[in-house]
Amino acid sequence: MARTKQTKAKRKKLEEESTTTEEESTTTKPQPQPPKNLFSSLLPPPQIRTIVTQYLQDDIPSHFDVGGHVVGNTIQTAELWMKSPGVLAGIPFFNATFDVCGSCTIAWEDIAIEGQSYPNASGDNKIKLATVTGPVSHLLRGERTALNTLSRCSGVATLSNECVQIAKSNQWKGLVAGTRKTTPGFRLVEKYGLLVGGAATHRLDLSQMVMLKDNHVWACGGSIERAVKKARVVSGFSQKIEVECQSLAEAMIAAEAGADVVMLDNFEPEQLKKDAKVFKEKFPHVTVEASGGITMETMPDYFSEDVDVISQGKLTQGYDCVDFSLKIVH
């Protein structure tokens, strides 16, 4: 009996010590913070540095920066302000711009988180996001390039997020996607904005996925089967093949030839849903994409359990830029 009481007392003491340790750990251990850059690890530093360097060179083509000469190289500070509502995106490009400019440091505010929406930002209600410190000529040299990338990337993310929220509110389980209709030289920034906004990028370039459009098929004599099989010979197992189809019959031929994805292009909503259902009954493993003239306003008309992807060129062609400013503290 005495041994049992001693064992219970020992167990109780250990439990008390364990509870105390857990409480101390809870109070002293720093809580994990949300990442400021949602997908920054996708961007290889050498690649992003090269792209940003090209942007800066485009802005100073003669290699003389007279404005920089006027202000000199005294160390000054500038503040980044958000002045219109939207989703914040493009922090890695903003950082890289001042990294390339040299001798600049950036301190982001705790509220500056990529993917977060700031619906109340306005000219009268500006939100401070970051402070940039460095030689004033460097700050002004990178200002416009940094703001251009940030405002446009945030614009893509904002429009993408609006479409994604519409899909979620309608309980549609598919993917909202962009297209390859991007700005030349600015593709990486716009594709990054799609991701931050919650949308799918679609293929990044001609090499990532084979897409056989109507022009490809016509150039091959009009045979979808021949085009798909020719593509499969060189793409092997590692690349998907998508075929743009104008009818259910074409989609069936594409799938039978081995296509992984069929795009039902420029279909009316009701016809699309009817044909997608028939198609999925025979080819449940093949991805169905709806595209062609779809906008944020008409997108809900295309929602169907038989449609896996809805793509819109407008996400990278028709977005509004988010307004930011970078002002020297004086």
PDB file of C-alpha atoms in Angstrom, residues 25-253:
ATOM      1  CA  SER A  25       7.040  26.561 -23.566  1.00  0.00           C
ATOM      2  CA  THR A  26       3.760  28.133 -24.667  1.00  0.00           C
ATOM      3  CA  THR A  27       4.668  31.505 -23.207  1.00  0.00           C
ATOM      4  CA  THR A  28       8.282  31.637 -24.370  1.00  0.00           C
ATOM      5  CA  LYS A  29       8.221  29.859 -27.730  1.00  0.00           C
ATOM      6  CA  PRO A  30       7.645  32.322 -30.589  1.00  0.00           C
ATOM      7  CA  GLN A  31       4.490  31.638 -32.556  1.00  0.00           C
ATOM      8  CA  PRO A  32       4.900  30.876 -36.271  1.00  0.00           C
ATOM      9  CA  GLN A  33       4.218  33.859 -38.501  1.00  0.00           C
ATOM     10  CA  PRO A  34       2.417  33.670 -41.851  1.00  0.00           C
ATOM     11  CA  PRO A  35       4.824  33.827 -44.788  1.00  0.00           C
ATOM     12  CA  LYS A  36       5.175  37.256 -46.380  1.00  0.00           C
ATOM     13  CA  ASN A  37       5.979  35.736 -49.767  1.00  0.00           C
ATOM     14  CA  LEU A  38       3.605  32.862 -50.540  1.00  0.00           C
ATOM     15  CA  PHE A  39       5.444  31.403 -53.529  1.00  0.00           C
ATOM     16  CA  SER A  40       8.823  33.157 -53.481  1.00  0.00           C
ATOM     17  CA  SER A  41      10.686  29.826 -53.387  1.00  0.00           C
ATOM     18  CA  LEU A  42       9.382  29.168 -56.912  1.00  0.00           C
ATOM     19  CA  LEU A  43      11.529  32.006 -58.239  1.00  0.00           C
ATOM     20  CA  PRO A  44      15.224  31.081 -58.740  1.00  0.00           C
ATOM     21  CA  PRO A  45      17.273  34.114 -57.577  1.00  0.00           C
ATOM     22  CA  PRO A  46      19.528  34.204 -60.694  1.00  0.00           C
ATOM     23  CA  GLN A  47      16.482  34.180 -62.978  1.00  0.00           C
ATOM     24  CA  ILE A  48      14.539  36.871 -61.147  1.00  0.00           C
ATOM     25  CA  ARG A  49      17.683  39.008 -60.855  1.00  0.00           C
ATOM     26  CA  THR A  50      18.249  38.770 -64.615  1.00  0.00           C
ATOM     27  CA  ILE A  51      14.655  39.739 -65.373  1.00  0.00           C
ATOM     28  CA  VAL A  52      14.674  42.704 -63.001  1.00  0.00           C
ATOM     29  CA  THR A  53      18.037  43.844 -64.375  1.00  0.00           C
ATOM     30  CA  GLN A  54      16.477  43.923 -67.849  1.00  0.00           C
ATOM     31  CA  TYR A  55      13.592  46.012 -66.539  1.00  0.00           C
ATOM     32  CA  LEU A  56      16.017  48.519 -65.013  1.00  0.00           C
ATOM     33  CA  GLN A  57      18.146  48.657 -68.151  1.00  0.00           C
ATOM     34  CA  ASP A  58      15.017  49.311 -70.177  1.00  0.00           C
ATOM     35  CA  ASP A  59      14.314  52.282 -67.904  1.00  0.00           C
ATOM     36  CA  ILE A  60      17.864  53.709 -68.273  1.00  0.00           C
ATOM     37  CA  PRO A  61      18.853  52.715 -71.839  1.00  0.00           C
ATOM     38  CA  SER A  62      21.625  55.313 -72.223  1.00  0.00           C
ATOM     39  CA  HIS A  63      23.296  54.311 -68.904  1.00  0.00           C
ATOM     40  CA  PHE A  64      23.197  57.935 -67.677  1.00  0.00           C
ATOM     41  CA  ASP A  65      20.847  58.728 -64.793  1.00  0.00           C
ATOM     42  CA  VAL A  66      20.877  62.510 -64.596  1.00  0.00           C
ATOM     43  CA  GLY A  67      18.200  62.587 -61.907  1.00  0.00           C
ATOM     44  CA  GLY A  68      20.370  60.288 -59.797  1.00  0.00           C
ATOM     45  CA  HIS A  69      23.298  62.669 -60.251  1.00  0.00           C
ATOM     46  CA  VAL A  70      21.132  65.553 -59.023  1.00  0.00           C
ATOM     47  CA  VAL A  71      20.101  63.882 -55.754  1.00  0.00           C
ATOM     48  CA  GLY A  72      23.434  62.182 -54.980  1.00  0.00           C
ATOM     49  CA  ASN A  73      24.135  59.208 -52.759  1.00  0.00           C
ATOM     50  CA  THR A  74      23.214  60.330 -49.254  1.00  0.00           C
ATOM     51  CA  ILE A  75      21.439  57.633 -47.253  1.00  0.00           C
ATOM     52  CA  GLN A  76      17.717  58.306 -47.093  1.00  0.00           C
ATOM     53  CA  THR A  77      14.504  56.444 -46.404  1.00  0.00           C
ATOM     54  CA  ALA A  78      11.377  55.936 -48.502  1.00  0.00           C
ATOM     55  CA  GLU A  79       8.019  54.488 -47.465  1.00  0.00           C
ATOM     56  CA  LEU A  80       5.849  52.186 -49.569  1.00  0.00           C
ATOM     57  CA  TRP A  81       2.129  52.990 -49.414  1.00  0.00           C
ATOM     58  CA  MET A  82      -0.867  51.096 -50.797  1.00  0.00           C
ATOM     59  CA  LYS A  83      -3.478  53.545 -52.064  1.00  0.00           C
ATOM     60  CA  SER A  84      -6.226  51.424 -53.623  1.00  0.00           C
ATOM     61  CA  PRO A  85      -7.988  48.193 -52.638  1.00  0.00           C
ATOM     62  CA  GLY A  86      -6.595  44.879 -53.772  1.00  0.00           C
ATOM     63  CA  VAL A  87      -4.605  41.740 -53.044  1.00  0.00           C
ATOM     64  CA  LEU A  88      -0.898  42.273 -52.372  1.00  0.00           C
ATOM     65  CA  ALA A  89       1.394  40.343 -54.735  1.00  0.00           C
ATOM     66  CA  GLY A  90       4.878  40.781 -56.158  1.00  0.00           C
ATOM     67  CA  ILE A  91       7.021  41.233 -53.053  1.00  0.00           C
ATOM     68  CA  PRO A  92       9.912  39.129 -54.492  1.00  0.00           C
ATOM     69  CA  PHE A  93      10.117  41.392 -57.561  1.00  0.00           C
ATOM     70  CA  PHE A  94      10.038  44.528 -55.405  1.00  0.00           C
ATOM     71  CA  ASN A  95      12.842  43.115 -53.234  1.00  0.00           C
ATOM     72  CA  ALA A  96      14.894  42.034 -56.246  1.00  0.00           C
ATOM     73  CA  THR A  97      14.670  45.480 -57.834  1.00  0.00           C
ATOM     74  CA  PHE A  98      16.383  47.194 -54.907  1.00  0.00           C
ATOM     75  CA  ASP A  99      18.800  44.304 -54.532  1.00  0.00           C
ATOM     76  CA  VAL A 100      19.951  44.914 -58.098  1.00  0.00           C
ATOM     77  CA  CYS A 101      20.099  48.673 -57.481  1.00  0.00           C
ATOM     78  CA  GLY A 102      22.509  47.900 -54.646  1.00  0.00           C
ATOM     79  CA  SER A 103      23.111  49.036 -51.060  1.00  0.00           C
ATOM     80  CA  CYS A 104      19.394  49.128 -50.169  1.00  0.00           C
ATOM     81  CA  THR A 105      17.566  47.435 -47.315  1.00  0.00           C
ATOM     82  CA  ILE A 106      13.823  46.794 -47.041  1.00  0.00           C
ATOM     83  CA  ALA A 107      11.835  46.406 -43.821  1.00  0.00           C
ATOM     84  CA  TRP A 108       8.329  45.076 -44.436  1.00  0.00           C
ATOM     85  CA  GLU A 109       5.524  45.823 -42.007  1.00  0.00           C
ATOM     86  CA  ASP A 110       3.925  42.875 -40.215  1.00  0.00           C
ATOM     87  CA  ILE A 111       0.662  43.488 -42.085  1.00  0.00           C
ATOM     88  CA  ALA A 112       2.363  43.176 -45.499  1.00  0.00           C
ATOM     89  CA  ILE A 113       1.522  39.605 -46.476  1.00  0.00           C
ATOM     90  CA  GLU A 114       1.236  38.314 -50.031  1.00  0.00           C
ATOM     91  CA  GLY A 115      -2.199  36.989 -50.869  1.00  0.00           C
ATOM     92  CA  GLN A 116      -3.894  39.172 -48.284  1.00  0.00           C
ATOM     93  CA  SER A 117      -6.639  41.527 -49.399  1.00  0.00           C
ATOM     94  CA  TYR A 118      -6.726  45.147 -48.279  1.00  0.00           C
ATOM     95  CA  PRO A 119     -10.280  46.230 -49.195  1.00  0.00           C
ATOM     96  CA  ASN A 120     -10.114  49.529 -47.325  1.00  0.00           C
ATOM     97  CA  ALA A 121      -6.945  50.925 -48.892  1.00  0.00           C
ATOM     98  CA  SER A 122      -7.500  54.238 -50.668  1.00  0.00           C
ATOM     99  CA  GLY A 123      -5.963  57.627 -51.298  1.00  0.00           C
ATOM    100  CA  ASP A 124      -7.537  58.839 -48.075  1.00  0.00           C
ATOM    101  CA  ASN A 125      -6.713  55.657 -46.187  1.00  0.00           C
ATOM    102  CA  LYS A 126      -3.183  54.759 -47.292  1.00  0.00           C
ATOM    103  CA  ILE A 127      -1.615  51.631 -45.800  1.00  0.00           C
ATOM    104  CA  LYS A 128       2.098  51.600 -45.076  1.00  0.00           C
ATOM    105  CA  LEU A 129       3.649  48.327 -46.195  1.00  0.00           C
ATOM    106  CA  ALA A 130       7.421  48.791 -46.146  1.00  0.00           C
ATOM    107  CA  THR A 131      10.377  51.087 -45.591  1.00  0.00           C
ATOM    108  CA  VAL A 132      13.287  51.150 -48.034  1.00  0.00           C
ATOM    109  CA  THR A 133      16.637  52.623 -46.961  1.00  0.00           C
ATOM    110  CA  GLY A 134      19.692  53.304 -49.104  1.00  0.00           C
ATOM    111  CA  PRO A 135      21.524  55.843 -51.269  1.00  0.00           C
ATOM    112  CA  VAL A 136      18.807  58.192 -52.475  1.00  0.00           C
ATOM    113  CA  SER A 137      19.861  57.868 -56.120  1.00  0.00           C
ATOM    114  CA  HIS A 138      19.440  54.084 -55.819  1.00  0.00           C
ATOM    115  CA  LEU A 139      15.997  54.481 -54.260  1.00  0.00           C
ATOM    116  CA  LEU A 140      14.784  56.711 -57.076  1.00  0.00           C
ATOM    117  CA  ARG A 141      16.436  54.559 -59.740  1.00  0.00           C
ATOM    118  CA  GLY A 142      14.480  51.511 -58.620  1.00  0.00           C
ATOM    119  CA  GLU A 143      11.263  53.285 -57.641  1.00  0.00           C
ATOM    120  CA  ARG A 144       9.249  53.068 -60.863  1.00  0.00           C
ATOM    121  CA  THR A 145      10.366  49.552 -61.809  1.00  0.00           C
ATOM    122  CA  ALA A 146       9.551  48.260 -58.317  1.00  0.00           C
ATOM    123  CA  LEU A 147       6.144  49.956 -58.310  1.00  0.00           C
ATOM    124  CA  ASN A 148       5.314  48.794 -61.850  1.00  0.00           C
ATOM    125  CA  THR A 149       5.890  45.144 -60.991  1.00  0.00           C
ATOM    126  CA  LEU A 150       4.115  45.396 -57.637  1.00  0.00           C
ATOM    127  CA  SER A 151       1.040  47.212 -58.993  1.00  0.00           C
ATOM    128  CA  ARG A 152       0.592  44.891 -61.968  1.00  0.00           C
ATOM    129  CA  CYS A 153       1.267  41.671 -60.077  1.00  0.00           C
ATOM    130  CA  SER A 154      -1.218  42.789 -57.413  1.00  0.00           C
ATOM    131  CA  GLY A 155      -3.722  43.652 -60.138  1.00  0.00           C
ATOM    132  CA  VAL A 156      -3.564  40.116 -61.547  1.00  0.00           C
ATOM    133  CA  ALA A 157      -3.839  38.626 -58.055  1.00  0.00           C
ATOM    134  CA  THR A 158      -6.826  40.826 -57.223  1.00  0.00           C
ATOM    135  CA  LEU A 159      -8.841  39.894 -60.332  1.00  0.00           C
ATOM    136  CA  SER A 160      -7.867  36.226 -60.006  1.00  0.00           C
ATOM    137  CA  ASN A 161      -8.941  36.169 -56.383  1.00  0.00           C
ATOM    138  CA  GLU A 162     -12.316  37.694 -57.237  1.00  0.00           C
ATOM    139  CA  CYS A 163     -12.943  34.903 -59.756  1.00  0.00           C
ATOM    140  CA  VAL A 164     -11.772  32.216 -57.330  1.00  0.00           C
ATOM    141  CA  GLN A 165     -14.118  33.543 -54.646  1.00  0.00           C
ATOM    142  CA  ILE A 166     -17.025  33.410 -57.104  1.00  0.00           C
ATOM    143  CA  ALA A 167     -16.213  29.757 -57.808  1.00  0.00           C
ATOM    144  CA  LYS A 168     -16.052  28.953 -54.102  1.00  0.00           C
ATOM    145  CA  SER A 169     -19.316  30.760 -53.339  1.00  0.00           C
ATOM    146  CA  ASN A 170     -20.998  28.602 -55.984  1.00  0.00           C
ATOM    147  CA  GLN A 171     -19.453  25.414 -54.544  1.00  0.00           C
ATOM    148  CA  TRP A 172     -17.714  24.693 -57.833  1.00  0.00           C
ATOM    149  CA  LYS A 173     -14.761  22.348 -57.269  1.00  0.00           C
ATOM    150  CA  GLY A 174     -12.805  23.047 -60.458  1.00  0.00           C
ATOM    151  CA  LEU A 175      -9.882  25.355 -61.167  1.00  0.00           C
ATOM    152  CA  VAL A 176      -9.989  28.955 -62.335  1.00  0.00           C
ATOM    153  CA  ALA A 177      -7.012  29.435 -64.655  1.00  0.00           C
ATOM    154  CA  GLY A 178      -5.215  32.053 -66.669  1.00  0.00           C
ATOM    155  CA  THR A 179      -3.948  31.532 -70.195  1.00  0.00           C
ATOM    156  CA  ARG A 180      -0.764  32.180 -72.205  1.00  0.00           C
ATOM    157  CA  LYS A 181      -2.128  35.619 -73.110  1.00  0.00           C
ATOM    158  CA  THR A 182       0.458  37.482 -71.069  1.00  0.00           C
ATOM    159  CA  THR A 183       2.465  40.664 -71.605  1.00  0.00           C
ATOM    160  CA  PRO A 184       5.731  39.964 -73.492  1.00  0.00           C
ATOM    161  CA  GLY A 185       8.629  40.200 -71.067  1.00  0.00           C
ATOM    162  CA  PHE A 186       6.273  40.316 -68.110  1.00  0.00           C
ATOM    163  CA  ARG A 187       4.971  36.740 -68.129  1.00  0.00           C
ATOM    164  CA  LEU A 188       6.663  35.594 -64.928  1.00  0.00           C
ATOM    165  CA  VAL A 189       5.219  38.491 -62.923  1.00  0.00           C
ATOM    166  CA  GLU A 190       1.690  37.919 -64.242  1.00  0.00           C
ATOM    167  CA  LYS A 191       1.835  34.143 -63.772  1.00  0.00           C
ATOM    168  CA  TYR A 192       3.071  34.700 -60.212  1.00  0.00           C
ATOM    169  CA  GLY A 193       0.108  37.015 -59.632  1.00  0.00           C
ATOM    170  CA  LEU A 194      -2.273  34.270 -60.746  1.00  0.00           C
ATOM    171  CA  LEU A 195      -0.853  31.906 -58.126  1.00  0.00           C
ATOM    172  CA  VAL A 196      -0.996  34.466 -55.324  1.00  0.00           C
ATOM    173  CA  GLY A 197      -4.610  35.214 -56.237  1.00  0.00           C
ATOM    174  CA  GLY A 198      -5.494  31.533 -55.922  1.00  0.00           C
ATOM    175  CA  ALA A 199      -5.832  30.722 -59.630  1.00  0.00           C
ATOM    176  CA  ALA A 200      -3.962  28.178 -61.749  1.00  0.00           C
ATOM    177  CA  THR A 201      -1.272  29.459 -64.115  1.00  0.00           C
ATOM    178  CA  HIS A 202      -2.174  27.139 -67.005  1.00  0.00           C
ATOM    179  CA  ARG A 203       0.951  26.272 -69.034  1.00  0.00           C
ATOM    180  CA  LEU A 204       3.826  28.662 -68.457  1.00  0.00           C
ATOM    181  CA  ASP A 205       5.171  28.484 -72.005  1.00  0.00           C
ATOM    182  CA  LEU A 206       5.147  26.433 -75.209  1.00  0.00           C
ATOM    183  CA  SER A 207       7.442  23.809 -73.674  1.00  0.00           C
ATOM    184  CA  GLN A 208       5.478  23.029 -70.531  1.00  0.00           C
ATOM    185  CA  MET A 209       2.425  21.362 -72.076  1.00  0.00           C
ATOM    186  CA  VAL A 210       1.538  20.541 -75.665  1.00  0.00           C
ATOM    187  CA  MET A 211      -1.545  22.428 -76.802  1.00  0.00           C
ATOM    188  CA  LEU A 212      -2.813  21.582 -80.262  1.00  0.00           C
ATOM    189  CA  LYS A 213      -5.036  24.439 -81.368  1.00  0.00           C
ATOM    190  CA  ASP A 214      -7.141  24.693 -84.512  1.00  0.00           C
ATOM    191  CA  ASN A 215      -4.183  26.089 -86.482  1.00  0.00           C
ATOM    192  CA  HIS A 216      -2.045  23.075 -85.569  1.00  0.00           C
ATOM    193  CA  VAL A 217      -4.757  20.654 -86.688  1.00  0.00           C
ATOM    194  CA  TRP A 218      -5.424  22.524 -89.943  1.00  0.00           C
ATOM    195  CA  ALA A 219      -1.681  22.619 -90.670  1.00  0.00           C
ATOM    196  CA  CYS A 220      -1.626  18.813 -90.245  1.00  0.00           C
ATOM    197  CA  GLY A 221      -4.294  18.310 -92.885  1.00  0.00           C
ATOM    198  CA  GLY A 222      -7.217  18.583 -90.484  1.00  0.00           C
ATOM    199  CA  SER A 223      -6.575  15.318 -88.618  1.00  0.00           C
ATOM    200  CA  ILE A 224      -6.761  15.605 -84.828  1.00  0.00           C
ATOM    201  CA  GLU A 225      -5.679  11.979 -84.463  1.00  0.00           C
ATOM    202  CA  ARG A 226      -2.569  12.504 -86.583  1.00  0.00           C
ATOM    203  CA  ALA A 227      -1.616  15.663 -84.684  1.00  0.00           C
ATOM    204  CA  VAL A 228      -2.004  14.011 -81.264  1.00  0.00           C
ATOM    205  CA  LYS A 229      -0.035  10.905 -82.191  1.00  0.00           C
ATOM    206  CA  LYS A 230       2.753  12.951 -83.755  1.00  0.00           C
ATOM    207  CA  ALA A 231       2.986  15.047 -80.604  1.00  0.00           C
ATOM    208  CA  ARG A 232       3.014  11.951 -78.378  1.00  0.00           C
ATOM    209  CA  VAL A 233       6.038  10.489 -80.166  1.00  0.00           C
ATOM    210  CA  VAL A 234       8.266  13.333 -78.974  1.00  0.00           C
ATOM    211  CA  SER A 235       6.532  14.355 -75.731  1.00  0.00           C
ATOM    212  CA  GLY A 236       6.521  10.816 -74.328  1.00  0.00           C
ATOM    213  CA  PHE A 237       5.075  10.198 -70.878  1.00  0.00           C
ATOM    214  CA  SER A 238       6.343  13.378 -69.221  1.00  0.00           C
ATOM    215  CA  GLN A 239       4.160  15.936 -71.021  1.00  0.00           C
ATOM    216  CA  LYS A 240       0.427  16.297 -71.196  1.00  0.00           C
ATOM    217  CA  ILE A 241      -1.269  16.946 -74.517  1.00  0.00           C
ATOM    218  CA  GLU A 242      -4.279  19.251 -74.787  1.00  0.00           C
ATOM    219  CA  VAL A 243      -6.452  19.654 -77.862  1.00  0.00           C
ATOM    220  CA  GLU A 244      -8.667  22.626 -78.649  1.00  0.00           C
ATOM    221  CA  CYS A 245     -12.031  21.284 -79.779  1.00  0.00           C
ATOM    222  CA  GLN A 246     -14.959  22.974 -81.501  1.00  0.00           C
ATOM    223  CA  SER A 247     -17.439  20.145 -80.930  1.00  0.00           C
ATOM    224  CA  LEU A 248     -18.147  17.065 -78.831  1.00  0.00           C
ATOM    225  CA  ALA A 249     -17.164  14.884 -81.780  1.00  0.00           C
ATOM    226  CA  GLU A 250     -13.723  16.497 -81.952  1.00  0.00           C
ATOM    227  CA  ALA A 251     -13.268  16.035 -78.199  1.00  0.00           C
ATOM    228  CA  MET A 252     -14.075  12.335 -78.526  1.00  0.00           C
ATOM    229  CA  ILE A 253     -11.535  11.923 -81.344  1.00  0.00           C
TER     230      ILE A 253
END
